[in-house]
CSV table of C-alpha atoms and ligand atoms in Angstrom, one decimal:
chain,number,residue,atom,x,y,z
G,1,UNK,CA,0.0,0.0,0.0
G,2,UNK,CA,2.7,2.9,1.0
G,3,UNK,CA,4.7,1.5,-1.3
G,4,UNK,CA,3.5,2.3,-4.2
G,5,UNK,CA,3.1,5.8,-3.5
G,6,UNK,CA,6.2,6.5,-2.1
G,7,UNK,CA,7.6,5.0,-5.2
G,8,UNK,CA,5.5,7.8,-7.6
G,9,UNK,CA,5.8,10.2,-5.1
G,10,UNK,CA,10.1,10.1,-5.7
G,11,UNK,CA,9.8,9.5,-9.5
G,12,UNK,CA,7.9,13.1,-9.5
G,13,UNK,CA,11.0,14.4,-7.1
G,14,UNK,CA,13.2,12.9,-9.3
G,15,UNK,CA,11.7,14.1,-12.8
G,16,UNK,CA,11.1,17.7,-11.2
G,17,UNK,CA,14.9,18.0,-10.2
G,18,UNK,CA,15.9,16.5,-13.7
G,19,UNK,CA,13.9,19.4,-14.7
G,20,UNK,CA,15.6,21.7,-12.9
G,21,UNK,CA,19.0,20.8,-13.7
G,22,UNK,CA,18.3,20.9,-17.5
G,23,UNK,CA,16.6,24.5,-16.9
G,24,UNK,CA,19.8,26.3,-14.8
G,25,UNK,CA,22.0,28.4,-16.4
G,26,UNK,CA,25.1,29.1,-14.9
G,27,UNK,CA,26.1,32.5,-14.8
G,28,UNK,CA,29.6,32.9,-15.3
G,29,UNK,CA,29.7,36.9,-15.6
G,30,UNK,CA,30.9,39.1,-12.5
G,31,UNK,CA,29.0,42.1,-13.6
G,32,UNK,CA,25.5,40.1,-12.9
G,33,UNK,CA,26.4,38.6,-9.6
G,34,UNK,CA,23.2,40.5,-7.0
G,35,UNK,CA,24.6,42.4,-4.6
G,36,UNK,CA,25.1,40.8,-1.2
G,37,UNK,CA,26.8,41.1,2.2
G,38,UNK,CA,28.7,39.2,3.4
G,39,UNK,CA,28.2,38.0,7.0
G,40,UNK,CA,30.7,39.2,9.7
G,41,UNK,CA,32.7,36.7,11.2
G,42,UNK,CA,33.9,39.0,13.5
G,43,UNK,CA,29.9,40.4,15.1
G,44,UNK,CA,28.3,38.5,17.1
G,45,UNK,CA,24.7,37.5,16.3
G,46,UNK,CA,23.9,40.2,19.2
G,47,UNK,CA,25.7,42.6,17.0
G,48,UNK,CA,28.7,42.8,19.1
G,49,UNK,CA,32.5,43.3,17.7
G,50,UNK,CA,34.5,40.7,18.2
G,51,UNK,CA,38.2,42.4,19.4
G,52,UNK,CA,39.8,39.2,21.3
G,53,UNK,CA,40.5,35.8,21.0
G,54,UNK,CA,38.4,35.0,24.4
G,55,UNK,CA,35.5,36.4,22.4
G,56,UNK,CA,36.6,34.4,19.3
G,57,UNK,CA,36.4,31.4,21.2
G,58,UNK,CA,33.9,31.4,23.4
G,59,UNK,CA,30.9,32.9,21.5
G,60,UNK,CA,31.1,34.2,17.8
G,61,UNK,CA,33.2,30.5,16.7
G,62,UNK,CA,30.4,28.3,18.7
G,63,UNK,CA,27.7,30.8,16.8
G,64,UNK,CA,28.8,30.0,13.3
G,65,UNK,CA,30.0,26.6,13.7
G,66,UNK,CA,26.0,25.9,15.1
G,67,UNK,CA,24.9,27.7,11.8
G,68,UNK,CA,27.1,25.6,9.7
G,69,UNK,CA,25.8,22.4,11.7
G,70,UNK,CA,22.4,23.6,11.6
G,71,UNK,CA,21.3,25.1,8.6
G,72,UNK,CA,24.1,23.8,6.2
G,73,UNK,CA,26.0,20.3,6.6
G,74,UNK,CA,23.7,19.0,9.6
G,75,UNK,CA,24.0,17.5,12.8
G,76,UNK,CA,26.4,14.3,12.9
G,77,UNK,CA,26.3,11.8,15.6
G,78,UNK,CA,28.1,11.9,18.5
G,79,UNK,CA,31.8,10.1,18.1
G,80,UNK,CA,31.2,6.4,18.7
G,81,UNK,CA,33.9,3.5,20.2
G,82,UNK,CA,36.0,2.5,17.4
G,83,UNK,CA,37.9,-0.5,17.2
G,84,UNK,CA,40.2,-2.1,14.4
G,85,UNK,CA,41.5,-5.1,12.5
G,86,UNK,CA,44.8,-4.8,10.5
G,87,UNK,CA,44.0,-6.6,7.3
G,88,UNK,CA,47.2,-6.9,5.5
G,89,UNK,CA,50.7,-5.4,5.2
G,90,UNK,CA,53.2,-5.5,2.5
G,91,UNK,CA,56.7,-4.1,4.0
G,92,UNK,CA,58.5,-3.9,0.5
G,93,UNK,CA,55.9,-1.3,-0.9
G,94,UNK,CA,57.2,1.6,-3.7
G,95,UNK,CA,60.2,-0.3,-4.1
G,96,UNK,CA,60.7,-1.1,-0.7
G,97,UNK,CA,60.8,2.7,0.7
G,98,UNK,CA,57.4,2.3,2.8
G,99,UNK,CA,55.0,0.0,4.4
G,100,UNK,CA,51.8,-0.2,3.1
G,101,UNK,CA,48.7,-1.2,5.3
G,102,UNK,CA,45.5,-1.8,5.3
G,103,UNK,CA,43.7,-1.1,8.4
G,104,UNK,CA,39.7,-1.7,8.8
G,105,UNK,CA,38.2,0.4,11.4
G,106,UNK,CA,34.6,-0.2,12.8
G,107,UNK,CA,32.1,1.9,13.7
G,108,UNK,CA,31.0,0.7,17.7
G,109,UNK,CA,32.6,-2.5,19.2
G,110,UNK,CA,29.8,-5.1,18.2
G,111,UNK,CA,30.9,-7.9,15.8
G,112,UNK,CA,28.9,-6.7,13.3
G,113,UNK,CA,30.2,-2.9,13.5
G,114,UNK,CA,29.9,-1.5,10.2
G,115,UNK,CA,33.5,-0.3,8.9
G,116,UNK,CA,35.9,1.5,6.9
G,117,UNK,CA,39.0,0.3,5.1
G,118,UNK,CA,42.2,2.6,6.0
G,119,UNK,CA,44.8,2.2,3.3
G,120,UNK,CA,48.3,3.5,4.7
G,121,UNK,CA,51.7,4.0,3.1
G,122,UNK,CA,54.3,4.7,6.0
G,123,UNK,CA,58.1,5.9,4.9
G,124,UNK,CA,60.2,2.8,6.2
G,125,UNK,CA,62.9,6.0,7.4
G,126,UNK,CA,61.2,8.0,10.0
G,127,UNK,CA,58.4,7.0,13.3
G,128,UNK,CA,55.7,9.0,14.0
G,129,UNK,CA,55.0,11.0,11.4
G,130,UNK,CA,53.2,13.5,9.6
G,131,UNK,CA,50.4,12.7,7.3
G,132,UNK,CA,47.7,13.3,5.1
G,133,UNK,CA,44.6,12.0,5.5
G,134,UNK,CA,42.5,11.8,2.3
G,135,UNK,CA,39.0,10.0,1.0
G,136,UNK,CA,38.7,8.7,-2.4
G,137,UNK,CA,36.4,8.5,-5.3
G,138,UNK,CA,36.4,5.0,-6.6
G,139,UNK,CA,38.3,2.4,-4.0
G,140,UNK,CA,41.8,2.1,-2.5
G,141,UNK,CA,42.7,-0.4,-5.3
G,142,UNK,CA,42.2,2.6,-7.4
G,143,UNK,CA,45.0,4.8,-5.6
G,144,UNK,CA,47.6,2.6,-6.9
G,145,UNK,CA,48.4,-0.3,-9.3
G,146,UNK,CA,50.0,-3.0,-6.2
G,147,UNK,CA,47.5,-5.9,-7.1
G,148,UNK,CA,47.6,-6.5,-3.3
G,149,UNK,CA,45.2,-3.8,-2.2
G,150,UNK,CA,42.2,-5.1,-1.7
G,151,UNK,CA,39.3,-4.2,-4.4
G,152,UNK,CA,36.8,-2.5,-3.2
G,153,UNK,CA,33.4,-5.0,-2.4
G,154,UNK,CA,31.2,-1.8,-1.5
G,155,UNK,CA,28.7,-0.1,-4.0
G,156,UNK,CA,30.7,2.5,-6.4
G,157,UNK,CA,29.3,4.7,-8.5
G,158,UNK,CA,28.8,3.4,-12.4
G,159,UNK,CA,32.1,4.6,-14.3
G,160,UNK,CA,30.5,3.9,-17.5
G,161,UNK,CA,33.7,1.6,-18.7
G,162,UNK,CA,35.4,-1.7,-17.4
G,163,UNK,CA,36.9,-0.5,-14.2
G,164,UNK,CA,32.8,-1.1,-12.5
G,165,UNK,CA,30.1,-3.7,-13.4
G,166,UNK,CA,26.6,-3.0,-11.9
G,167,UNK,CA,28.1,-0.2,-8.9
G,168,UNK,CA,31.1,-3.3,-8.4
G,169,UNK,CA,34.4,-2.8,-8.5
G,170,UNK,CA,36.1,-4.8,-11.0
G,171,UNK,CA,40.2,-5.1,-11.4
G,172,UNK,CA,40.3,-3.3,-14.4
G,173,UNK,CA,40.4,0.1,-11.6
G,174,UNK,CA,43.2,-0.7,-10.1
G,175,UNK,CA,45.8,2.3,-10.0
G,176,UNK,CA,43.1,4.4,-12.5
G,177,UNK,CA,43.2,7.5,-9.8
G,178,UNK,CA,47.1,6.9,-9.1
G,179,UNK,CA,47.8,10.7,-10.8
G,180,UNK,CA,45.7,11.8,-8.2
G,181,UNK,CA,48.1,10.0,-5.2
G,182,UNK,CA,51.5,10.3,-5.7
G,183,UNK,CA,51.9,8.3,-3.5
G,184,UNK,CA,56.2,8.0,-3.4
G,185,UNK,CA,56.6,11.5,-3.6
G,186,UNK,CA,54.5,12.0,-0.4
G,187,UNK,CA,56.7,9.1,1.4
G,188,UNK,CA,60.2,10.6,-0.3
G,189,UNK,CA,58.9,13.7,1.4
G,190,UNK,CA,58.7,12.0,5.2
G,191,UNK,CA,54.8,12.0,5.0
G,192,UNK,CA,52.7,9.1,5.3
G,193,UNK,CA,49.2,8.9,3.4
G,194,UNK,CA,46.1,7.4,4.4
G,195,UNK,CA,43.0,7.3,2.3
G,196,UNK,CA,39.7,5.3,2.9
G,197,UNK,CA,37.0,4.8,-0.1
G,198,UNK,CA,34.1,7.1,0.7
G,199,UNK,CA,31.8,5.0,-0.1
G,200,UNK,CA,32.7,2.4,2.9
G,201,UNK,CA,31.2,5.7,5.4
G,202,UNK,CA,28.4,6.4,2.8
G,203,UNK,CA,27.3,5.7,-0.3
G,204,UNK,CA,27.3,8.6,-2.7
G,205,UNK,CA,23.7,8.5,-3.5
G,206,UNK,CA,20.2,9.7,-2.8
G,207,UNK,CA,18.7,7.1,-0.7
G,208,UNK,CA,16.4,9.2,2.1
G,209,UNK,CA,19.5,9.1,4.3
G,210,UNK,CA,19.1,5.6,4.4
G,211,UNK,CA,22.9,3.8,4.0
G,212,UNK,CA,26.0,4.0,5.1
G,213,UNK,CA,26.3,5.6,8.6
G,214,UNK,CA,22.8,6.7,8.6
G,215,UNK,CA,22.0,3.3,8.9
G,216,UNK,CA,24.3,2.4,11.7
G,217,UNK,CA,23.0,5.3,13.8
G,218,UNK,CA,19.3,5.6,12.4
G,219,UNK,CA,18.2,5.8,16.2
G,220,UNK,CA,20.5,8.5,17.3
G,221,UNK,CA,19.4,9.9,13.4
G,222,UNK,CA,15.6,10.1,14.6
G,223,UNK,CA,16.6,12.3,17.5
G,224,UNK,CA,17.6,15.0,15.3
G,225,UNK,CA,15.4,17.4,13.9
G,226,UNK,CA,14.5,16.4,10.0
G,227,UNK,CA,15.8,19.7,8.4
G,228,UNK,CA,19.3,19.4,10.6
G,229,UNK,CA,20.0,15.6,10.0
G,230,UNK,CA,23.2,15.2,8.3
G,231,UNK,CA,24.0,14.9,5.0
G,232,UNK,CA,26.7,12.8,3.1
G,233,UNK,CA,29.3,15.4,3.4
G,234,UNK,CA,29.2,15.4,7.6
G,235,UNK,CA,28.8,11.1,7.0
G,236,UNK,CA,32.3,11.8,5.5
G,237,UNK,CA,33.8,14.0,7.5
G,238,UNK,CA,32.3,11.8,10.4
G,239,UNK,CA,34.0,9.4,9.1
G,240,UNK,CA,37.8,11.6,8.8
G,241,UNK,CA,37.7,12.4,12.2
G,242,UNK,CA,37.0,8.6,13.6
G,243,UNK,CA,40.1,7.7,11.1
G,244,UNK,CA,41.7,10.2,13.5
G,245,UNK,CA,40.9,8.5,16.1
G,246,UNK,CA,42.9,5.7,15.0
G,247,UNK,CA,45.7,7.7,14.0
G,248,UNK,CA,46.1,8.4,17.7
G,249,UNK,CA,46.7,4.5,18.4
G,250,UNK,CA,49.1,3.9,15.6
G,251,UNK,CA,52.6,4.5,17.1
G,252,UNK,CA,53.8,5.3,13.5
G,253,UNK,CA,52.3,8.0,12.7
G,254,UNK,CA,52.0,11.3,14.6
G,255,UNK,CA,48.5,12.1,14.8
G,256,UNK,CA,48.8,16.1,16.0
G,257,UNK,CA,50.2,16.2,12.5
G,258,UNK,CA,47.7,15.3,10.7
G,259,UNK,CA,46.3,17.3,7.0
G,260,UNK,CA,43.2,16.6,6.1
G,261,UNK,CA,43.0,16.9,2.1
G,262,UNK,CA,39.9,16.4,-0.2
G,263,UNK,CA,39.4,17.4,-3.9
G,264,UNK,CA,35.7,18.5,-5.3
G,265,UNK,CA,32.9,17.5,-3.2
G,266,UNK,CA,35.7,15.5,-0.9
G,267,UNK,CA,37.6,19.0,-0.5
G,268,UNK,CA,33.9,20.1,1.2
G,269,UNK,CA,34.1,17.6,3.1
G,270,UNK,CA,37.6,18.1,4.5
G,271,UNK,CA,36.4,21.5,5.2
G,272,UNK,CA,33.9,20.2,7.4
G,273,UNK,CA,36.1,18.1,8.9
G,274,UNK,CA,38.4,20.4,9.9
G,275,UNK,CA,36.2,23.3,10.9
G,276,UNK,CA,34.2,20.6,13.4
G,277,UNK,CA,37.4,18.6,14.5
G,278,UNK,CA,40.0,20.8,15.8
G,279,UNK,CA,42.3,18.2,16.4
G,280,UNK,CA,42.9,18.1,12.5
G,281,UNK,CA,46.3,20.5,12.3
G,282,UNK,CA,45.7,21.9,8.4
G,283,UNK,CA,43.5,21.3,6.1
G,284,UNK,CA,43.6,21.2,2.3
G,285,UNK,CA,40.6,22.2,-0.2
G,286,UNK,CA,41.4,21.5,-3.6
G,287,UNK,CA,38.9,22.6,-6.1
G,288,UNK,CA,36.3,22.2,-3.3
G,289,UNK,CA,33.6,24.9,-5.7
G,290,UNK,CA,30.2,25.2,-4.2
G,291,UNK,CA,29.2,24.6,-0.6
G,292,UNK,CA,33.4,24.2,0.0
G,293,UNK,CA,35.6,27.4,-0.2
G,294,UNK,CA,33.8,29.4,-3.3
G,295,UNK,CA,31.3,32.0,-1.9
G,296,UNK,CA,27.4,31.5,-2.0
G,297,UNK,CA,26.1,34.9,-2.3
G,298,UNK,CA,28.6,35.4,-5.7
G,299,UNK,CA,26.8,32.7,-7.3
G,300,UNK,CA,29.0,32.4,-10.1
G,301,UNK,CA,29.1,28.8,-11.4
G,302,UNK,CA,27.1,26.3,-9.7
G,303,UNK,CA,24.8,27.6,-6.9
G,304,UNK,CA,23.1,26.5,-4.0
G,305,UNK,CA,20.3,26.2,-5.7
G,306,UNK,CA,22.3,23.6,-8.3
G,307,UNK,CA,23.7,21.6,-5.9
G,308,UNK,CA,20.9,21.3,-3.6
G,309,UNK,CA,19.1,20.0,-6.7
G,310,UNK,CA,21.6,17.7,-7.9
G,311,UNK,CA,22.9,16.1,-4.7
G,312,UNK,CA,20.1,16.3,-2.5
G,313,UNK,CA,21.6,14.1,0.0
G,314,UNK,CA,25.3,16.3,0.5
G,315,UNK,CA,23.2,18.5,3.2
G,316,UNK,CA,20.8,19.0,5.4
G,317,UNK,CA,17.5,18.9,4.2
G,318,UNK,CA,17.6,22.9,5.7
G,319,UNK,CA,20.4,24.0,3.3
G,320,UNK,CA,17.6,24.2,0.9
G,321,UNK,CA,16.1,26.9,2.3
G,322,UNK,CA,19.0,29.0,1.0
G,323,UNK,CA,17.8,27.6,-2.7
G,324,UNK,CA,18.1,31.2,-5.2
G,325,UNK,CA,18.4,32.8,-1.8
G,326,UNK,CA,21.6,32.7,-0.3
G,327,UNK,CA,21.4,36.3,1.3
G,328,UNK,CA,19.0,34.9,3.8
G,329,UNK,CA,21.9,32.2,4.6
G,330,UNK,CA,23.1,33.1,8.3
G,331,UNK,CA,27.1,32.3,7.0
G,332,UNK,CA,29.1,32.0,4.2
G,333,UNK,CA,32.1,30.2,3.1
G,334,UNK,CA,34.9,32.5,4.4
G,335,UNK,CA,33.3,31.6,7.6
G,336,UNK,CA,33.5,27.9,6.8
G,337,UNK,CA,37.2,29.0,6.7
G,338,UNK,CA,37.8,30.7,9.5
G,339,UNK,CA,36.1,28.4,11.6
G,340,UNK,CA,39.9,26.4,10.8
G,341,UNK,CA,41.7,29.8,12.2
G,342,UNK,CA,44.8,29.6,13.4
G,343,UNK,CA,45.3,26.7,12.1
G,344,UNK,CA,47.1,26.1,8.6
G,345,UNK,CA,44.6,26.1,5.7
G,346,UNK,CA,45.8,25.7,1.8
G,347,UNK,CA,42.7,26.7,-0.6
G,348,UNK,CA,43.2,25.7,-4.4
G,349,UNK,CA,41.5,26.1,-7.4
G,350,UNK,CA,42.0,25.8,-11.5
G,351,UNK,CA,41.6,27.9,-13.9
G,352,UNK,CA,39.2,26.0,-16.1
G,353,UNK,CA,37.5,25.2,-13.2
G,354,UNK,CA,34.6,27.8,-13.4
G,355,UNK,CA,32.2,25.6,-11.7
G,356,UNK,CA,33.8,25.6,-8.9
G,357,UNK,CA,34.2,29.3,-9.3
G,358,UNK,CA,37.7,30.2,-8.7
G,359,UNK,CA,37.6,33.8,-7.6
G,360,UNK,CA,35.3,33.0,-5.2
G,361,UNK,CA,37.7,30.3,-3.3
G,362,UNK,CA,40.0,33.0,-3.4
G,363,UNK,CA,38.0,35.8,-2.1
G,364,UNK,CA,36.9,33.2,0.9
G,365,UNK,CA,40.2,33.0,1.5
G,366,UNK,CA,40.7,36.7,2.1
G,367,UNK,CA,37.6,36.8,4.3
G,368,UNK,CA,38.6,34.6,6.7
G,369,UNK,CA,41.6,36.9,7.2
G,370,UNK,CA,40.6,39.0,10.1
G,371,UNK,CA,39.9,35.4,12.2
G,372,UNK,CA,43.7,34.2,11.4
G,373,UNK,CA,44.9,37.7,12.2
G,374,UNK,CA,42.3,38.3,16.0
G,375,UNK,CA,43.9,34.7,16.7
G,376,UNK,CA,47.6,35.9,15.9
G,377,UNK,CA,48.3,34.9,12.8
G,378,UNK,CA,48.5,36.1,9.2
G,379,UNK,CA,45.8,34.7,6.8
G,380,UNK,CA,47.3,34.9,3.6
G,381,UNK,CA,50.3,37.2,4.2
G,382,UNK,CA,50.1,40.7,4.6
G,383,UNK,CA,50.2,41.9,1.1
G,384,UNK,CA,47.2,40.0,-0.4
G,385,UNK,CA,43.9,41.5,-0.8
G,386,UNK,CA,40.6,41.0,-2.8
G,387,UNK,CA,42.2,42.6,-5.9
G,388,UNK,CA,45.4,41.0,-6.1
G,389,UNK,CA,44.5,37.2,-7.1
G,390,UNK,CA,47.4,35.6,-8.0
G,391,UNK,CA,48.1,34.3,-11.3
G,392,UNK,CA,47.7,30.7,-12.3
G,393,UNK,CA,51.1,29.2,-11.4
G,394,UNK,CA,52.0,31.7,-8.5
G,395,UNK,CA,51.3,30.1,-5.2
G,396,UNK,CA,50.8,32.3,-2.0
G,397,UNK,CA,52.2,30.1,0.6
G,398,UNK,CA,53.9,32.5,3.4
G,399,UNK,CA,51.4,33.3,5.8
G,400,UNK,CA,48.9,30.9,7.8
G,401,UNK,CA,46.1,30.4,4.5
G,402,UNK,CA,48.0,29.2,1.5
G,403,UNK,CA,46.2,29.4,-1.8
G,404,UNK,CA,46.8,28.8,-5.6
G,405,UNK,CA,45.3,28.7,-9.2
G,406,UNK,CA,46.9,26.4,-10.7
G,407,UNK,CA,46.5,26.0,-14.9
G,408,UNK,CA,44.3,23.9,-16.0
G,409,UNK,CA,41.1,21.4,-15.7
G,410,UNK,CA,38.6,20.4,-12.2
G,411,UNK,CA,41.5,17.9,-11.1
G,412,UNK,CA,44.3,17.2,-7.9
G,413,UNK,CA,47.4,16.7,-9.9
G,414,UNK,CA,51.0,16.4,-9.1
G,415,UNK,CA,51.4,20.5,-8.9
G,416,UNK,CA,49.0,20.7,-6.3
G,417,UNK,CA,50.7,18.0,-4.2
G,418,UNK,CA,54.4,20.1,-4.2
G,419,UNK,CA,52.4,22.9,-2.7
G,420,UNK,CA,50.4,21.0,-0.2
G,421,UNK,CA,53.9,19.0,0.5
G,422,UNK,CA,56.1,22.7,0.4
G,423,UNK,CA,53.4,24.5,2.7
G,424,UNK,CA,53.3,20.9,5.0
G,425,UNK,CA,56.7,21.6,5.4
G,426,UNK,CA,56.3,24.9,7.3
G,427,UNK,CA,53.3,24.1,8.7
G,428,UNK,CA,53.6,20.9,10.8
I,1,GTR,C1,30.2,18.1,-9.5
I,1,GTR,C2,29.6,19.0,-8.5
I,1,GTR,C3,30.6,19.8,-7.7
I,1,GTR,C4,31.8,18.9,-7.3
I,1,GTR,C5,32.1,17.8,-8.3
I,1,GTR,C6,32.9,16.6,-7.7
I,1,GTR,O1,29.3,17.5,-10.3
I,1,GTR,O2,28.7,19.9,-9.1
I,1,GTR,O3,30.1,20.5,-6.6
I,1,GTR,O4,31.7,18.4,-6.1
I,1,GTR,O5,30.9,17.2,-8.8
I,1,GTR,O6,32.9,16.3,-6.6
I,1,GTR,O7,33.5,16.0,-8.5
């Protein structure tokens, strides 16, 4: 009986949003962007300046970080128990300079836990250290060729070619996102890596918040108000911060230096991440576009409106509110940003990435300035403003917030790693 008509009643969601995906046109022009305002990270919601770090702290951080939970990523659960299982080592990985790992790490302490693969690469020279911490796309068999990563068994999204049969991974995948990981200059560089499919916290696709970790914590899920239950994007960040956890028990790795890096709608996520765990000490966004480090209320590129449409399930169900109306939004990005203050943060974008709307991951950047520089620090370096956007090719990387536009397509190449790597370097 409900069947049925829950069925129809998401077919005419689903045709209405196709509908209004085919209908938006991007604008891509700055001389049509509304005008907007952008909220102050530095008043207080009773209209109060903000002048020290006690203030900082201990009202107008806890304001926007409840906006951000409330009204546009949602409200996670609280952190479970974790426990783990190592599942296999090789000790003669990249030509016998590191150790490569894989580590599953479960959700609660039941047998049944639900879990998330870990895979790690550790430099044979060096104990406890730094590392970047990073989700992938399609399956750690996919980060590198070594056929003794496991392949992926968990639902991945439909490549449309032989590396996945019916949402399965199939070997054909194996190293097909290695450009993405380079993963022996990271360990030539003293860093370890550690990336977990995405898909093993929650499966990237409308379901009602349904899978993955909603699942596991439905009950705690139901406690939550509808509009303010999480979406995907907190399920993955979530996840990031319970992968810190574990980071904390494994004596080779030192877990207060620990970057959490994402590209696209993972470069959101380690946004979130990072703004809601301040135990993660930088964070990197590359090409993290809409509802990551590009502004709303510019809506140049894809909007809230867009995304909401397209990926229903990356927020809360409230985000939508915001829907062609992003002035009535409470925050903005460069709040998003500053919420990581004083802590390092490294914004990229490309230049043929308009989508993502590159001017407006820069112009975040700036805005979360007067945070780094209340808390001490020096955002971007002293010289940078809203007019001086650097060239492609011509990182910023002196001050707290690095940032570059680098040449080229949506994409985390090579180039982008030597920043993250050079700015590490300073940073932890
Ligand atoms: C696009 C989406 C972007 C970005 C990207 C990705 O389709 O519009 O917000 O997240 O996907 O994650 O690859």
């Amino acid at each position: 009986m409900f069947r049925p008509v829950f069925l129809s009643a998401l077919l005419i969601i689903l045709s209405s949003n196709a509908q209004a995906q085919k209908d938006f046109v991007a604008n891509y022009d700055e001389a049509r962007i509304s005008e907007f305002q952008l909220p102050d990270p530095l008043t207080t919601d009773a209209g109060e300046p903000v002048t020290d770090a006690k203030a900082w702290t201990q009202v107008r951080r806890p304001e926007i970080l409840r906006d951000f939970t409330t009204e546009v990523f949602g409200r996670g659960p609280q952190p479970c128990a974790i426990r783990h299982e190592v599942v296999n080592e090789n000790r003669e990985a990249i030509h016998g300079k590191a150790i490569r790992r894989e580590v599953d790490v479960f959700f609660g302490e039941s047998d049944d836990a639900h879990s998330m693969r870990l895979l790690i690469y550790t430099p044979k020279a060096g104990q406890n250290v730094p590392a970047f911490l990073g989700l992938n796309f399609g399956g750690n068999h996919t980060v590198d060729p070594d056929p003794t990563i496991s392949l992926t068994t968990r639902w991945v999204r439909d490549r449309k070619n032989e590396t996945t049969k019916k949402h399965t991974a199939t070997e054909a995948g194996r190293g097909t996102s290695a450009s993405r990981w380079p993963v022996e200059m990271i360990i030539d560089r003293g860093y370890a890596l550690v990336t977990i499919y995405y898909g093993d916290i929650d499966p990237d696709f409308d379901d009602g918040f349904e899978n993955g970790i909603h699942g596991v914590f439905r009950t705690e899920m139901e406690t939550i108000p509808p509009g303010q239950r999480w979406g995907s994007i907190a399920a993955w960040s979530y996840g990031l911060s319970r992968a810190l956890d574990y980071l904390q028990q494994d004596a080779s790795i030192d877990a207060s230096r620990v970057a959490v890096i994402g590209h696209s709608r993972l470069g959101k996520t380690s946004l979130w991440a990072g703004a809601a765990d301040e135990r993660f000490k930088m964070v990197v966004s590359n090409n993290s576009g809409c509802g990551g480090a590009a502004l709303s209320r510019r809506a140049i590129g894809e909007t809230v409106g867009r995304i909401n449409t397209s990926f229903p399930h990356w927020f809360c169900d409230n985000f939508t509110k915001y829907n062609s109306n992003e002035n009535a939004c409470p925050v903005d990005q460069h709040q998003l940003l500053a919420l990581i203050a004083p802590r390092a943060l490294y914004v990229a974008s490309a230049s043929e990435d308009k989508w993502a709307d590159p001017k407006g991951e820069f112009l975040s950047a700036v805005h979360a300035g007067p945070v780094y520089r209340l808390l001490g620090t020096n955002g971007l370096g002293d010289k940078i403003t809203a007019e001086t956007m650097p060239a492609p090719d011509t990182p910023i990387n002196e001050g707290k917030i690095g940032y570059h536009l680098r040449n080229g397509k949506h994409d985390l190449t090579e180039y982008d790693w030597r920043q993250y790597l050079d700015f590490a370097d300073r940073q932890l």
